[in-house]
mmCIF file of C-alpha atoms and ligand atoms in Angstrom:
data_model
loop_
_atom_site.group_PDB
_atom_site.id
_atom_site.type_symbol
_atom_site.label_atom_id
_atom_site.label_comp_id
_atom_site.label_asym_id
_atom_site.label_seq_id
_atom_site.Cartn_x
_atom_site.Cartn_y
_atom_site.Cartn_z
ATOM 1 C CA UNK A 72 48.133 166.215 141.263
ATOM 2 C CA UNK A 73 51.523 168.147 140.487
ATOM 3 C CA UNK A 74 52.368 170.725 143.027
ATOM 4 C CA UNK A 75 53.417 174.377 140.818
ATOM 5 C CA UNK A 76 56.709 174.906 141.216
ATOM 6 C CA UNK A 77 58.035 178.200 142.133
ATOM 7 C CA UNK A 78 61.668 178.349 141.436
ATOM 8 C CA UNK A 79 64.056 180.159 142.864
ATOM 9 C CA UNK A 80 67.472 181.617 141.458
ATOM 10 C CA UNK A 81 70.626 182.108 142.231
ATOM 11 C CA UNK A 82 73.813 184.479 140.149
ATOM 12 C CA UNK A 83 75.873 183.468 139.412
ATOM 13 C CA UNK A 84 79.290 185.992 140.885
ATOM 14 C CA UNK A 85 82.014 185.254 139.392
ATOM 15 C CA UNK A 86 81.090 184.256 135.102
ATOM 16 C CA UNK A 87 83.684 182.263 132.921
ATOM 17 C CA UNK A 88 85.779 183.097 130.675
ATOM 18 C CA UNK A 89 83.290 181.682 126.973
ATOM 19 C CA UNK A 90 85.249 179.485 124.987
ATOM 20 C CA UNK A 91 85.479 180.490 120.864
ATOM 21 C CA UNK A 92 83.521 179.207 118.295
ATOM 22 C CA UNK A 93 85.389 177.318 116.002
ATOM 23 C CA UNK A 94 87.336 174.967 119.450
ATOM 24 C CA UNK A 95 84.068 173.612 120.935
ATOM 25 C CA UNK A 96 83.811 170.174 120.308
ATOM 26 C CA UNK A 97 81.239 168.633 121.855
ATOM 27 C CA UNK A 98 80.485 168.724 125.561
ATOM 28 C CA UNK A 99 83.893 170.705 126.893
ATOM 29 C CA UNK A 100 82.719 173.354 128.347
ATOM 30 C CA UNK A 101 78.932 174.700 130.583
ATOM 31 C CA UNK A 102 77.403 177.802 132.111
ATOM 32 C CA UNK A 103 77.473 179.893 134.627
ATOM 33 C CA UNK A 104 74.251 178.543 135.727
ATOM 34 C CA UNK A 105 71.885 175.187 135.625
ATOM 35 C CA UNK A 106 68.411 174.253 137.230
ATOM 36 C CA UNK A 107 68.271 171.514 139.540
ATOM 37 C CA UNK A 108 65.094 170.548 141.457
ATOM 38 C CA UNK A 109 64.196 166.927 143.897
ATOM 39 C CA UNK A 110 61.990 164.662 145.147
ATOM 40 C CA UNK A 111 61.325 162.542 148.636
ATOM 41 C CA UNK A 112 58.122 161.584 148.567
ATOM 42 C CA UNK A 113 55.911 162.983 150.970
ATOM 43 C CA UNK A 114 56.309 166.383 148.965
ATOM 44 C CA UNK A 115 57.215 165.362 145.180
ATOM 45 C CA UNK A 116 59.206 168.229 143.181
ATOM 46 C CA UNK A 117 60.433 170.807 145.564
ATOM 47 C CA UNK A 118 63.431 172.751 145.702
ATOM 48 C CA UNK A 119 63.357 174.000 141.960
ATOM 49 C CA UNK A 120 65.979 176.499 142.018
ATOM 50 C CA UNK A 121 68.548 178.198 138.516
ATOM 51 C CA UNK A 122 71.795 178.605 140.651
ATOM 52 C CA UNK A 123 75.406 178.197 139.873
ATOM 53 C CA UNK A 124 77.438 175.736 137.862
ATOM 54 C CA UNK A 125 78.403 173.286 140.634
ATOM 55 C CA UNK A 126 79.632 170.343 141.809
ATOM 56 C CA UNK A 127 77.259 167.411 144.100
ATOM 57 C CA UNK A 128 78.003 166.718 146.858
ATOM 58 C CA UNK A 129 76.490 162.706 146.751
ATOM 59 C CA UNK A 130 76.199 159.498 149.200
ATOM 60 C CA UNK A 131 79.024 156.758 147.709
ATOM 61 C CA UNK A 132 76.234 154.780 148.334
ATOM 62 C CA UNK A 133 73.487 156.367 145.972
ATOM 63 C CA UNK A 134 71.500 154.909 144.069
ATOM 64 C CA UNK A 135 72.634 155.302 140.166
ATOM 65 C CA UNK A 136 76.222 154.348 140.876
ATOM 66 C CA UNK A 137 75.695 151.116 142.492
ATOM 67 C CA UNK A 138 72.357 149.974 140.319
ATOM 68 C CA UNK A 139 71.687 152.948 137.536
ATOM 69 C CA UNK A 140 68.700 155.002 138.111
ATOM 70 C CA UNK A 141 69.601 157.711 135.866
ATOM 71 C CA UNK A 142 68.427 158.968 132.926
ATOM 72 C CA UNK A 143 68.917 161.643 130.267
ATOM 73 C CA UNK A 144 67.935 163.351 127.268
ATOM 74 C CA UNK A 145 69.955 166.123 124.989
ATOM 75 C CA UNK A 146 67.802 168.511 122.793
ATOM 76 C CA UNK A 147 69.219 171.825 121.965
ATOM 77 C CA UNK A 148 69.615 176.015 122.135
ATOM 78 C CA UNK A 149 69.572 177.514 118.944
ATOM 79 C CA UNK A 150 69.684 181.303 118.286
ATOM 80 C CA UNK A 151 68.509 182.339 115.085
ATOM 81 C CA UNK A 152 70.494 184.932 112.824
ATOM 82 C CA UNK A 153 67.314 187.466 114.107
ATOM 83 C CA UNK A 154 68.760 187.078 117.534
ATOM 84 C CA UNK A 155 65.586 184.985 118.144
ATOM 85 C CA UNK A 156 66.571 182.367 120.967
ATOM 86 C CA UNK A 157 65.052 178.788 119.521
ATOM 87 C CA UNK A 158 64.221 175.632 121.074
ATOM 88 C CA UNK A 159 64.336 172.252 119.019
ATOM 89 C CA UNK A 160 60.500 170.276 120.052
ATOM 90 C CA UNK A 161 61.686 170.429 123.602
ATOM 91 C CA UNK A 162 58.177 168.606 124.640
ATOM 92 C CA UNK A 163 58.637 165.661 123.114
ATOM 93 C CA UNK A 164 62.370 165.394 124.647
ATOM 94 C CA UNK A 165 60.537 165.339 128.145
ATOM 95 C CA UNK A 166 57.555 163.613 127.270
ATOM 96 C CA UNK A 167 60.329 159.943 126.270
ATOM 97 C CA UNK A 168 61.936 161.515 129.368
ATOM 98 C CA UNK A 169 58.903 160.624 132.075
ATOM 99 C CA UNK A 170 58.105 157.752 129.780
ATOM 100 C CA UNK A 171 62.095 156.457 129.888
ATOM 101 C CA UNK A 172 61.581 157.231 133.818
ATOM 102 C CA UNK A 173 58.631 154.473 134.431
ATOM 103 C CA UNK A 174 60.660 151.910 132.863
ATOM 104 C CA UNK A 175 63.253 153.009 134.808
ATOM 105 C CA UNK A 176 61.123 153.492 138.813
ATOM 106 C CA UNK A 177 61.689 157.535 138.741
ATOM 107 C CA UNK A 178 59.125 159.606 138.828
ATOM 108 C CA UNK A 179 57.139 161.519 136.576
ATOM 109 C CA UNK A 180 57.322 165.341 136.361
ATOM 110 C CA UNK A 181 55.713 167.462 135.129
ATOM 111 C CA UNK A 182 56.274 169.065 131.340
ATOM 112 C CA UNK A 183 55.802 172.012 131.726
ATOM 113 C CA UNK A 184 56.674 172.726 134.322
ATOM 114 C CA UNK A 185 60.339 171.830 133.466
ATOM 115 C CA UNK A 186 60.109 173.845 130.564
ATOM 116 C CA UNK A 187 59.238 176.926 132.733
ATOM 117 C CA UNK A 188 62.320 175.884 134.109
ATOM 118 C CA UNK A 189 64.024 175.324 131.039
ATOM 119 C CA UNK A 190 62.828 178.383 129.442
ATOM 120 C CA UNK A 191 64.448 180.938 132.079
ATOM 121 C CA UNK A 192 67.852 178.756 132.843
ATOM 122 C CA UNK A 193 68.542 179.527 128.450
ATOM 123 C CA UNK A 194 67.320 182.498 128.513
ATOM 124 C CA UNK A 195 69.090 183.658 131.626
ATOM 125 C CA UNK A 196 73.392 181.283 130.304
ATOM 126 C CA UNK A 197 71.457 183.555 126.526
ATOM 127 C CA UNK A 198 75.095 185.083 125.332
ATOM 128 C CA UNK A 199 76.742 181.433 125.362
ATOM 129 C CA UNK A 200 73.909 180.226 122.725
ATOM 130 C CA UNK A 201 76.672 180.394 119.994
ATOM 131 C CA UNK A 202 76.805 182.439 116.949
ATOM 132 C CA UNK A 203 79.776 180.257 115.016
ATOM 133 C CA UNK A 204 77.506 178.528 111.874
ATOM 134 C CA UNK A 205 76.047 175.614 112.356
ATOM 135 C CA UNK A 206 76.816 175.267 116.536
ATOM 136 C CA UNK A 207 75.150 175.574 119.352
ATOM 137 C CA UNK A 208 73.615 175.935 123.198
ATOM 138 C CA UNK A 209 72.804 171.743 124.427
ATOM 139 C CA UNK A 210 70.880 170.765 126.830
ATOM 140 C CA UNK A 211 71.127 167.631 129.403
ATOM 141 C CA UNK A 212 68.715 167.015 131.401
ATOM 142 C CA UNK A 213 69.009 164.546 133.773
ATOM 143 C CA UNK A 214 67.161 162.713 136.384
ATOM 144 C CA UNK A 215 69.703 160.234 139.446
ATOM 145 C CA UNK A 216 68.625 158.404 142.498
ATOM 146 C CA UNK A 217 70.523 159.575 145.556
ATOM 147 C CA UNK A 218 69.255 157.683 147.971
ATOM 148 C CA UNK A 219 71.967 156.358 150.410
ATOM 149 C CA UNK A 220 71.103 152.285 150.498
ATOM 150 C CA UNK A 221 72.564 149.094 148.999
ATOM 151 C CA UNK A 222 69.310 147.267 149.671
ATOM 152 C CA UNK A 223 67.733 146.741 145.463
ATOM 153 C CA UNK A 224 64.682 148.887 145.053
ATOM 154 C CA UNK A 225 63.399 152.381 143.432
ATOM 155 C CA UNK A 226 65.347 154.908 145.352
ATOM 156 C CA UNK A 227 63.084 157.540 147.373
ATOM 157 C CA UNK A 228 64.726 160.242 146.728
ATOM 158 C CA UNK A 229 65.984 162.024 143.065
ATOM 159 C CA UNK A 230 68.056 164.968 141.765
ATOM 160 C CA UNK A 231 66.695 165.988 138.006
ATOM 161 C CA UNK A 232 69.124 168.878 136.632
ATOM 162 C CA UNK A 233 69.770 170.595 133.394
ATOM 163 C CA UNK A 234 73.323 171.455 132.402
ATOM 164 C CA UNK A 235 74.440 172.852 129.677
ATOM 165 C CA UNK A 236 77.116 173.501 126.810
ATOM 166 C CA UNK A 237 77.734 175.695 123.374
ATOM 167 C CA UNK A 238 78.641 172.779 120.909
ATOM 168 C CA UNK A 239 79.619 172.255 117.603
ATOM 169 C CA UNK A 240 80.026 168.941 115.617
ATOM 170 C CA UNK A 241 79.508 165.365 117.252
ATOM 171 C CA UNK A 242 81.690 163.717 114.854
ATOM 172 C CA UNK A 243 85.238 165.534 114.108
ATOM 173 C CA UNK A 244 83.908 164.672 110.357
ATOM 174 C CA UNK A 245 81.563 166.958 111.264
ATOM 175 C CA UNK A 246 79.055 166.569 108.388
ATOM 176 C CA UNK A 247 80.791 164.763 106.144
ATOM 177 C CA UNK A 248 80.287 160.609 105.492
ATOM 178 C CA UNK A 249 81.584 158.081 108.766
ATOM 179 C CA UNK A 250 83.644 155.023 108.442
ATOM 180 C CA UNK A 251 81.218 152.459 110.221
ATOM 181 C CA UNK A 252 81.532 148.968 111.575
ATOM 182 C CA UNK A 253 78.615 146.072 110.973
ATOM 183 C CA UNK A 254 79.506 144.608 115.188
ATOM 184 C CA UNK A 255 78.853 141.389 115.445
ATOM 185 C CA UNK A 256 80.069 140.279 118.483
ATOM 186 C CA UNK A 257 78.328 142.464 120.976
ATOM 187 C CA UNK A 258 74.306 143.849 121.888
ATOM 188 C CA UNK A 259 72.884 146.482 122.435
ATOM 189 C CA UNK A 260 69.667 145.801 124.167
ATOM 190 C CA UNK A 261 66.827 143.193 123.946
ATOM 191 C CA UNK A 262 63.398 143.748 123.417
ATOM 192 C CA UNK A 263 61.608 143.824 126.620
ATOM 193 C CA UNK A 264 65.502 145.632 128.101
ATOM 194 C CA UNK A 265 66.087 149.152 127.885
ATOM 195 C CA UNK A 266 66.977 149.557 125.018
ATOM 196 C CA UNK A 267 65.045 152.200 124.332
ATOM 197 C CA UNK A 268 64.761 153.948 127.375
ATOM 198 C CA UNK A 269 68.241 157.056 127.730
ATOM 199 C CA UNK A 270 69.410 155.671 129.986
ATOM 200 C CA UNK A 271 72.881 156.437 131.888
ATOM 201 C CA UNK A 272 73.650 152.440 131.262
ATOM 202 C CA UNK A 273 73.285 151.676 126.884
ATOM 203 C CA UNK A 274 75.901 153.735 127.117
ATOM 204 C CA UNK A 275 78.685 152.271 129.055
ATOM 205 C CA UNK A 276 77.394 148.763 127.354
ATOM 206 C CA UNK A 277 78.421 150.519 123.774
ATOM 207 C CA UNK A 278 81.422 151.883 124.323
ATOM 208 C CA UNK A 279 83.939 148.529 124.532
ATOM 209 C CA UNK A 280 82.490 147.738 120.825
ATOM 210 C CA UNK A 281 82.935 151.802 119.940
ATOM 211 C CA UNK A 282 86.136 152.446 121.074
ATOM 212 C CA UNK A 283 87.657 148.774 119.034
ATOM 213 C CA UNK A 284 85.765 150.380 116.009
ATOM 214 C CA UNK A 285 87.354 153.696 117.297
ATOM 215 C CA UNK A 286 90.612 151.399 117.561
ATOM 216 C CA UNK A 287 90.374 150.233 114.143
ATOM 217 C CA UNK A 288 89.883 154.083 112.434
ATOM 218 C CA UNK A 289 86.134 153.680 112.486
ATOM 219 C CA UNK A 290 83.469 156.306 113.669
ATOM 220 C CA UNK A 291 81.138 154.252 114.835
ATOM 221 C CA UNK A 292 79.425 150.781 115.146
ATOM 222 C CA UNK A 293 76.574 149.707 113.404
ATOM 223 C CA UNK A 294 74.665 147.018 116.163
ATOM 224 C CA UNK A 295 72.403 144.405 114.868
ATOM 225 C CA UNK A 296 69.189 142.347 117.154
ATOM 226 C CA UNK A 297 70.521 140.749 119.532
ATOM 227 C CA UNK A 298 68.253 137.533 118.943
ATOM 228 C CA UNK A 299 69.093 136.885 115.491
ATOM 229 C CA UNK A 300 72.206 139.849 115.024
ATOM 230 C CA UNK A 301 71.091 140.117 111.540
ATOM 231 C CA UNK A 302 68.675 142.496 111.923
ATOM 232 C CA UNK A 303 69.823 146.624 112.197
ATOM 233 C CA UNK A 304 69.182 148.414 115.167
ATOM 234 C CA UNK A 305 70.404 151.500 114.914
ATOM 235 C CA UNK A 306 74.050 152.725 115.271
ATOM 236 C CA UNK A 307 76.538 154.235 117.910
ATOM 237 C CA UNK A 308 74.635 156.979 119.336
ATOM 238 C CA UNK A 309 72.211 157.942 116.203
ATOM 239 C CA UNK A 310 68.989 156.557 114.238
ATOM 240 C CA UNK A 311 70.207 155.251 110.541
ATOM 241 C CA UNK A 312 68.497 155.855 108.319
ATOM 242 C CA UNK A 313 68.856 153.864 103.796
ATOM 243 C CA UNK A 314 67.860 154.472 100.891
ATOM 244 C CA UNK A 315 67.426 152.063 98.489
ATOM 245 C CA UNK A 316 66.142 152.566 95.162
ATOM 246 C CA UNK A 317 63.065 155.381 96.196
ATOM 247 C CA UNK A 318 62.399 154.147 99.268
ATOM 248 C CA UNK A 319 63.811 155.901 103.014
ATOM 249 C CA UNK A 320 64.292 151.654 104.874
ATOM 250 C CA UNK A 321 64.915 152.425 108.702
ATOM 251 C CA UNK A 322 64.832 150.095 111.812
ATOM 252 C CA UNK A 323 60.805 150.161 113.335
ATOM 253 C CA UNK A 324 60.188 151.327 116.769
ATOM 254 C CA UNK A 325 59.733 147.610 118.168
ATOM 255 C CA UNK A 326 61.227 148.623 121.530
ATOM 256 C CA UNK A 327 64.803 148.733 121.371
ATOM 257 C CA UNK A 328 65.974 151.323 119.426
ATOM 258 C CA UNK A 329 65.511 154.743 120.871
ATOM 259 C CA UNK A 330 62.572 156.504 119.854
ATOM 260 C CA UNK A 331 65.108 159.171 119.023
ATOM 261 C CA UNK A 332 63.008 162.835 118.153
ATOM 262 C CA UNK A 333 65.857 163.427 114.944
ATOM 263 C CA UNK A 334 64.539 159.686 113.358
ATOM 264 C CA UNK A 335 60.856 161.508 113.820
ATOM 265 C CA UNK A 336 61.781 164.984 112.463
ATOM 266 C CA UNK A 337 62.823 164.068 109.438
ATOM 267 C CA UNK A 338 60.889 160.543 109.150
ATOM 268 C CA UNK A 339 58.921 163.941 108.663
ATOM 269 C CA UNK A 340 60.405 165.875 106.190
ATOM 270 C CA UNK A 341 60.784 162.850 103.680
ATOM 271 C CA UNK A 342 57.130 162.462 103.394
ATOM 272 C CA UNK A 343 56.442 165.988 102.999
ATOM 273 C CA UNK A 344 58.105 165.359 99.905
ATOM 274 C CA UNK A 345 56.312 162.851 98.895
ATOM 275 C CA UNK A 346 60.029 160.615 99.213
ATOM 276 C CA UNK A 347 58.499 156.272 100.403
ATOM 277 C CA UNK A 348 59.828 156.668 103.862
ATOM 278 C CA UNK A 349 59.746 151.712 105.730
ATOM 279 C CA UNK A 350 59.974 151.850 108.793
ATOM 280 C CA UNK A 351 61.144 148.024 109.377
ATOM 281 C CA UNK A 352 63.443 145.674 109.675
ATOM 282 C CA UNK A 353 65.335 145.755 107.575
ATOM 283 C CA UNK A 354 68.620 142.905 107.525
ATOM 284 C CA UNK A 355 72.543 143.819 107.022
ATOM 285 C CA UNK A 356 72.393 140.698 104.152
ATOM 286 C CA UNK A 357 69.609 142.741 102.302
ATOM 287 C CA UNK A 358 72.522 146.783 102.469
ATOM 288 C CA UNK A 359 75.087 144.594 101.786
ATOM 289 C CA UNK A 360 73.160 143.418 98.866
ATOM 290 C CA UNK A 361 71.870 146.823 97.657
ATOM 291 C CA UNK A 362 74.870 148.051 98.111
ATOM 292 C CA UNK A 363 76.160 145.292 95.565
ATOM 293 C CA UNK A 364 73.324 145.718 92.740
ATOM 294 C CA UNK A 365 74.253 149.071 93.051
ATOM 295 C CA UNK A 366 70.271 150.096 94.269
ATOM 296 C CA UNK A 367 71.978 151.177 98.509
ATOM 297 C CA UNK A 368 71.860 155.216 96.836
ATOM 298 C CA UNK A 369 72.972 156.643 100.315
ATOM 299 C CA UNK A 370 72.530 156.053 104.531
ATOM 300 C CA UNK A 371 72.764 158.703 106.779
ATOM 301 C CA UNK A 372 72.272 158.292 111.454
ATOM 302 C CA UNK A 373 69.977 160.922 113.147
ATOM 303 C CA UNK A 374 70.475 162.408 116.178
ATOM 304 C CA UNK A 375 70.024 165.232 118.883
ATOM 305 C CA UNK A 376 74.132 165.792 118.979
ATOM 306 C CA UNK A 377 74.883 164.012 115.389
ATOM 307 C CA UNK A 378 72.477 165.945 113.785
ATOM 308 C CA UNK A 379 73.153 164.334 110.698
ATOM 309 C CA UNK A 380 75.486 161.967 110.129
ATOM 310 C CA UNK A 381 76.734 160.043 107.217
ATOM 311 C CA UNK A 382 77.510 156.889 106.558
ATOM 312 C CA UNK A 383 80.482 156.530 102.866
ATOM 313 C CA UNK A 384 81.576 152.938 104.183
ATOM 314 C CA UNK A 385 79.755 150.038 105.640
ATOM 315 C CA UNK A 386 83.033 147.346 107.134
ATOM 316 C CA UNK A 387 81.151 144.531 107.424
ATOM 317 C CA UNK A 388 82.382 140.639 107.783
ATOM 318 C CA UNK A 389 86.104 141.891 106.517
ATOM 319 C CA UNK A 390 84.717 143.906 103.595
ATOM 320 C CA UNK A 391 84.432 147.401 103.180
ATOM 321 C CA UNK A 392 81.405 148.638 101.417
ATOM 322 C CA UNK A 393 81.201 151.919 99.943
ATOM 323 C CA UNK A 394 78.225 153.647 100.449
ATOM 324 C CA UNK A 395 77.878 156.537 97.152
ATOM 325 C CA UNK A 396 81.750 156.370 97.058
ATOM 326 C CA UNK A 397 82.030 157.189 100.184
ATOM 327 C CA UNK A 398 80.682 161.238 99.708
ATOM 328 C CA UNK A 399 78.169 163.068 101.040
ATOM 329 C CA UNK A 400 74.634 161.717 98.764
ATOM 330 C CA UNK A 401 72.330 164.510 98.055
ATOM 331 C CA UNK A 402 68.523 163.353 99.840
ATOM 332 C CA UNK A 403 72.091 163.676 103.398
ATOM 333 C CA UNK A 404 72.925 167.487 102.287
ATOM 334 C CA UNK A 405 69.065 167.941 101.000
ATOM 335 C CA UNK A 406 67.700 166.681 104.915
ATOM 336 C CA UNK A 407 70.830 168.385 106.976
ATOM 337 C CA UNK A 408 69.874 171.938 105.635
ATOM 338 C CA UNK A 409 66.165 171.672 105.504
ATOM 339 C CA UNK A 410 66.368 170.676 108.812
ATOM 340 C CA UNK A 411 69.300 172.979 110.016
ATOM 341 C CA UNK A 412 67.442 176.212 108.498
ATOM 342 C CA UNK A 413 64.007 174.878 110.392
ATOM 343 C CA UNK A 414 66.314 174.530 113.951
ATOM 344 C CA UNK A 415 67.895 177.819 113.424
ATOM 345 C CA UNK A 416 64.819 179.841 112.184
ATOM 346 C CA UNK A 417 65.858 180.282 108.851
ATOM 347 C CA UNK A 418 62.932 178.890 107.346
ATOM 348 C CA UNK A 419 59.077 178.792 107.866
ATOM 349 C CA UNK A 420 58.364 175.896 110.418
ATOM 350 C CA UNK A 421 55.773 173.865 108.824
ATOM 351 C CA UNK A 422 55.260 172.043 111.177
ATOM 352 C CA UNK A 423 55.535 174.116 114.414
ATOM 353 C CA UNK A 424 58.317 171.726 116.348
ATOM 354 C CA UNK A 425 60.065 175.290 117.494
ATOM 355 C CA UNK A 426 59.386 176.603 120.186
ATOM 356 C CA UNK A 427 60.470 180.891 121.004
ATOM 357 C CA UNK A 428 62.604 180.976 124.333
ATOM 358 C CA UNK A 429 62.767 185.122 123.053
HETATM 359 C C1 COI B 744 72.381 162.726 122.028
HETATM 360 O O1 COI B 744 72.165 162.994 120.961
HETATM 361 O O2 COI B 744 71.728 164.096 122.460
HETATM 362 C C2 COI B 744 73.000 162.064 122.638
HETATM 363 O O3 COI B 744 72.338 162.269 123.500
HETATM 364 C C3 COI B 744 73.725 161.590 122.274
HETATM 365 C C4 COI B 744 74.746 161.238 123.299
HETATM 366 C C5 COI B 744 76.211 160.220 123.145
HETATM 367 C C6 COI B 744 75.766 162.464 123.107
#
């Protein structure tokens, strides 16, 4: 049922100055071009174009602005040492976005065609892919409902777009241990809701607790389940793992947490190294008990933006618990190095995760 999308190209005439590698931070700069396509009931997806990066004009009544019909993805393009441009598991991001579209009553799209557009966009702005160690080009596909109508129903017109931003480390700590505040006052999502969808409102709902944690000196919030406030869900914008005794434990994908692509990659890597991984419910009490009896060896969070971020401290119930004496542990280092080696094309990709742009 997908019509073949012709993608038109309008090149930017005024190219922006590129930021230097050391100053990148996260999400502050945007490349010269973007991709956009539109959807309506009659034509489906149409008017696909790569055009200069530019603002939208949107009706103030647009559905997304009132009822939050917005889904997005985060993935990265990497420059390898021998100058190849690589994407990491892009089809998985687009499949997840399509699943989110169904949950949010939004239209699905052809993964193949959008991947084709993404490759063309990355190729066109290839000079923006940073060369600094560990830096990459963050890609942000987004879909929003834009009907100028205030009645509550799914929009009948949508915009899908991709913007790109050269980035360094997400946290100012870089690949250093983070301080995590275990949150009991607020919850992120409930089962049956949209916690497993990368939709804008989930992030808005997380901001108050995250800002309070930051004011108290913590990097991020660790969320507990909404019913009992007992079982661990995820940390800030990432999935969470605990290395207890000889097993790595991570909460299962039971509907209220995001099915991270980095999470899945880490599970596959660990299993390929014969390290036991359990995807199961784990309570905060179990983690604190493991920290007290010394069996909690390491903890780390995983995400596209954050990559692997080691946890050095958990603050729970007014007590601070150091993880691995507040240091980054050897397993976190091994995972980080292997994942980045695959993503940057420094080692053989035995999982078939990388997609070459050129
Ligand atoms: C990502 O890791 O790609 C995300 O979308 C998290 C975002 C809050 C930066």
